[in-house]
Amino acid sequence: QVHHWRRHKKCCKMISSSPDMHLRYVKAYEGYKIGLNQKDSGEFDQALLTFQESLEIFKEFQDDSDISGCYFEIGSVLSSKKQYEEALVNYRKALEIHREIRGENHGQTCDCYEAIGNVLGEQGRYDDAYIGYGKALAIRLELFGENHMEIGQSYYNIDLAQFEKGDYDGVLVSLQKAKAIYTRELGVEHPRTVQRNVCIDFCQKRMNPSKKNVQL
């Protein structure tokens, strides 16, 4: 983290050293924001080009925060384009930087683990996805404690991986934990709480051979 701070100071010095460098940094920063809008609008090919252009400029300034942000967003775009292996490469680059400059127990590190889990799940690699989701959950528990809304989302991600693995006992445990959080924080009639009840019912039917199997 000390190394990162020195690089960040160097970046700031470069930006302030000349108008041209400042304009180049602004171009990359504005490009990053444009890329986010393009991604949200479903313009994935254009967003990919925009993020890649910003990434190359940010590399000139050697500011890890900007670089990792671009890697993460490139991974997100590639995942949306179903280019999963390339998405994983970029998510893992973002993860490596976040772990180096922010440490393991940080929200952005957690986001990387969760994004990697999502991609692995899309690939049908549920055991690996479960590991990624588990790491994200561990960080959130460290940051927020057991009774936080973010924990409910982590349990839900784990539910999906466990269900695909056929670990219905594990699914029920996680669903009950998520349900308890949502019931306490949102109330029994909130859609998230209701959804967890439906999922619990579906899973119990899947476990009971006397009832019709229902997909979760």
XYZ file of C-alpha atoms in Angstrom:
216
model
C 0.000 0.000 0.000
C 2.951 2.332 0.596
C 4.167 1.471 -2.895
C 0.728 2.346 -4.283
C 0.702 5.691 -2.455
C 4.074 6.612 -3.948
C 2.803 5.740 -7.419
C -0.329 7.777 -6.822
C 1.761 10.800 -5.808
C 3.870 10.310 -8.919
C 0.676 10.234 -11.002
C -0.538 13.503 -9.458
C 2.841 15.085 -10.132
C 2.720 13.995 -13.766
C -0.804 15.390 -14.189
C 0.213 18.751 -12.750
C 3.516 18.905 -14.637
C 2.050 20.152 -17.895
C -1.285 21.090 -19.490
C -0.883 18.326 -22.060
C -0.511 15.623 -19.411
C -3.478 17.015 -17.526
C -5.644 16.968 -20.659
C -4.547 13.434 -21.444
C -5.561 12.249 -17.984
C -8.895 14.055 -18.252
C -9.461 12.362 -21.618
C -8.951 8.941 -20.005
C -11.179 9.782 -17.037
C -13.969 11.138 -19.219
C -13.592 8.152 -21.508
C -14.045 5.843 -18.527
C -17.319 7.583 -17.636
C -18.482 7.382 -21.253
C -17.655 3.668 -21.232
C -19.878 3.176 -18.200
C -22.776 4.848 -20.003
C -22.167 2.791 -23.125
C -22.134 -0.405 -21.078
C -25.357 0.520 -19.309
C -26.946 1.209 -22.715
C -25.922 -2.210 -24.037
C -23.334 -0.784 -26.452
C -20.811 -3.421 -25.446
C -18.473 -3.297 -28.444
C -18.091 0.465 -28.199
C -17.769 0.332 -24.409
C -14.973 -2.223 -24.729
C -13.021 0.024 -27.066
C -13.579 3.035 -24.822
C -12.398 1.241 -21.666
C -9.374 -0.188 -23.469
C -8.371 3.266 -24.697
C -8.688 4.707 -21.197
C -6.715 1.791 -19.766
C -3.761 2.440 -22.050
C -3.680 6.100 -21.032
C -3.996 5.282 -17.321
C -1.048 2.912 -17.654
C 1.090 5.878 -18.660
C 0.327 7.493 -15.292
C 0.825 4.224 -13.384
C -2.064 4.865 -10.996
C -3.239 1.427 -9.902
C -6.729 2.565 -8.877
C -7.581 3.753 -12.379
C -5.970 0.735 -14.009
C -7.845 -1.755 -11.830
C -11.131 0.047 -12.490
C -10.652 -0.324 -16.229
C -9.743 -4.003 -15.936
C -12.887 -4.615 -13.899
C -15.155 -2.839 -16.371
C -13.524 -4.580 -19.336
C -14.230 -7.862 -17.556
C -17.845 -6.805 -17.059
C -18.293 -5.951 -20.751
C -16.654 -9.175 -21.895
C -18.891 -11.149 -19.549
C -21.941 -9.448 -21.070
C -20.611 -10.468 -24.498
C -20.283 -14.048 -23.171
C -16.525 -13.984 -23.707
C -16.019 -15.600 -20.351
C -12.363 -16.620 -20.455
C -11.284 -13.129 -21.465
C -13.557 -11.697 -18.793
C -11.854 -13.851 -16.166
C -8.427 -12.650 -17.256
C -9.431 -9.029 -16.721
C -11.319 -9.622 -13.476
C -8.294 -11.443 -12.084
C -6.011 -8.577 -13.054
C -8.329 -6.199 -11.207
C -8.392 -8.556 -8.220
C -4.605 -8.772 -8.094
C -4.286 -4.985 -8.026
C -7.023 -4.504 -5.428
C -5.469 -7.102 -3.137
C -2.097 -5.391 -3.474
C -3.222 -1.812 -2.865
C -6.275 -2.273 -0.639
C -5.828 -5.677 0.958
C -8.053 -8.732 1.127
C -10.824 -7.299 3.276
C -11.973 -4.459 1.055
C -15.246 -3.895 -0.794
C -13.629 -3.732 -4.230
C -11.692 -6.931 -3.590
C -15.014 -8.495 -2.635
C -16.618 -7.243 -5.865
C -13.870 -8.929 -7.876
C -14.387 -12.272 -6.151
C -18.126 -12.029 -6.733
C -17.705 -11.093 -10.406
C -15.325 -14.013 -10.907
C -17.874 -16.297 -9.235
C -20.578 -15.037 -11.595
C -18.477 -15.806 -14.673
C -17.509 -19.240 -13.398
C -21.178 -19.961 -12.746
C -22.029 -18.969 -16.324
C -19.405 -21.460 -17.465
C -20.973 -24.206 -15.387
C -17.930 -24.344 -13.086
C -20.033 -24.351 -9.948
C -17.402 -25.670 -7.550
C -15.075 -22.822 -8.527
C -17.941 -20.307 -8.450
C -18.773 -21.464 -4.923
C -15.200 -20.699 -3.843
C -15.376 -17.194 -5.304
C -18.720 -16.507 -3.666
C -17.432 -17.879 -0.390
C -14.493 -15.476 -0.414
C -16.830 -12.572 -1.156
C -19.067 -13.641 1.737
C -16.110 -13.881 4.116
C -15.048 -10.327 3.276
C -18.569 -8.968 3.707
C -18.914 -10.710 7.050
C -15.643 -9.099 8.128
C -16.733 -5.656 6.908
C -20.420 -5.597 7.813
C -21.160 -8.408 10.252
C -23.845 -11.082 9.923
C -26.917 -8.851 9.791
C -26.307 -6.681 6.736
C -28.184 -6.605 3.435
C -24.985 -7.293 1.499
C -24.676 -10.586 3.377
C -28.095 -11.620 2.099
C -26.922 -11.149 -1.489
C -23.816 -13.229 -0.842
C -25.903 -16.048 0.585
C -28.137 -15.911 -2.488
C -25.140 -16.270 -4.818
C -23.926 -19.237 -2.799
C -27.443 -20.710 -2.993
C -27.324 -20.731 -6.778
C -23.962 -22.481 -6.922
C -25.018 -25.047 -4.306
C -28.272 -25.745 -6.124
C -26.489 -26.440 -9.389
C -24.139 -28.769 -7.519
C -27.135 -30.625 -6.073
C -26.264 -29.599 -2.508
C -29.863 -28.953 -1.456
C -29.115 -29.181 2.272
C -26.556 -26.426 1.849
C -28.998 -24.373 -0.223
C -31.618 -24.498 2.502
C -29.158 -23.370 5.142
C -28.081 -20.368 3.058
C -31.649 -19.529 2.053
C -32.767 -19.533 5.664
C -29.924 -17.174 6.592
C -30.766 -14.827 3.720
C -34.457 -14.971 4.599
C -33.726 -14.062 8.222
C -31.735 -11.008 7.117
C -34.360 -9.793 4.641
C -37.220 -10.425 7.077
C -35.503 -8.396 9.762
C -34.335 -5.563 7.495
C -37.153 -5.385 4.930
C -40.153 -7.145 6.458
C -42.019 -10.349 5.636
C -43.902 -8.887 2.661
C -40.935 -7.439 0.813
C -40.326 -9.083 -2.614
C -36.852 -10.285 -1.597
C -38.222 -12.000 1.497
C -41.096 -13.516 -0.476
C -38.676 -14.744 -3.136
C -36.569 -16.516 -0.527
C -39.697 -18.248 0.803
C -40.545 -19.414 -2.712
C -37.001 -20.678 -3.226
C -37.097 -22.562 0.072
C -40.341 -24.228 -0.957
C -38.919 -25.175 -4.371
C -35.799 -26.623 -2.821
C -37.767 -28.660 -0.298
C -39.855 -30.100 -3.130
C -36.686 -31.018 -4.990
C -35.415 -32.829 -1.897
C -38.713 -34.674 -1.373
C -39.077 -37.472 -3.967
C -42.814 -37.732 -3.261
C -43.370 -34.253 -4.693
C -42.947 -32.977 -8.203
C -39.452 -31.693 -8.914
C -39.364 -27.968 -9.435
C -36.461 -25.991 -10.866
C -35.118 -23.258 -8.604
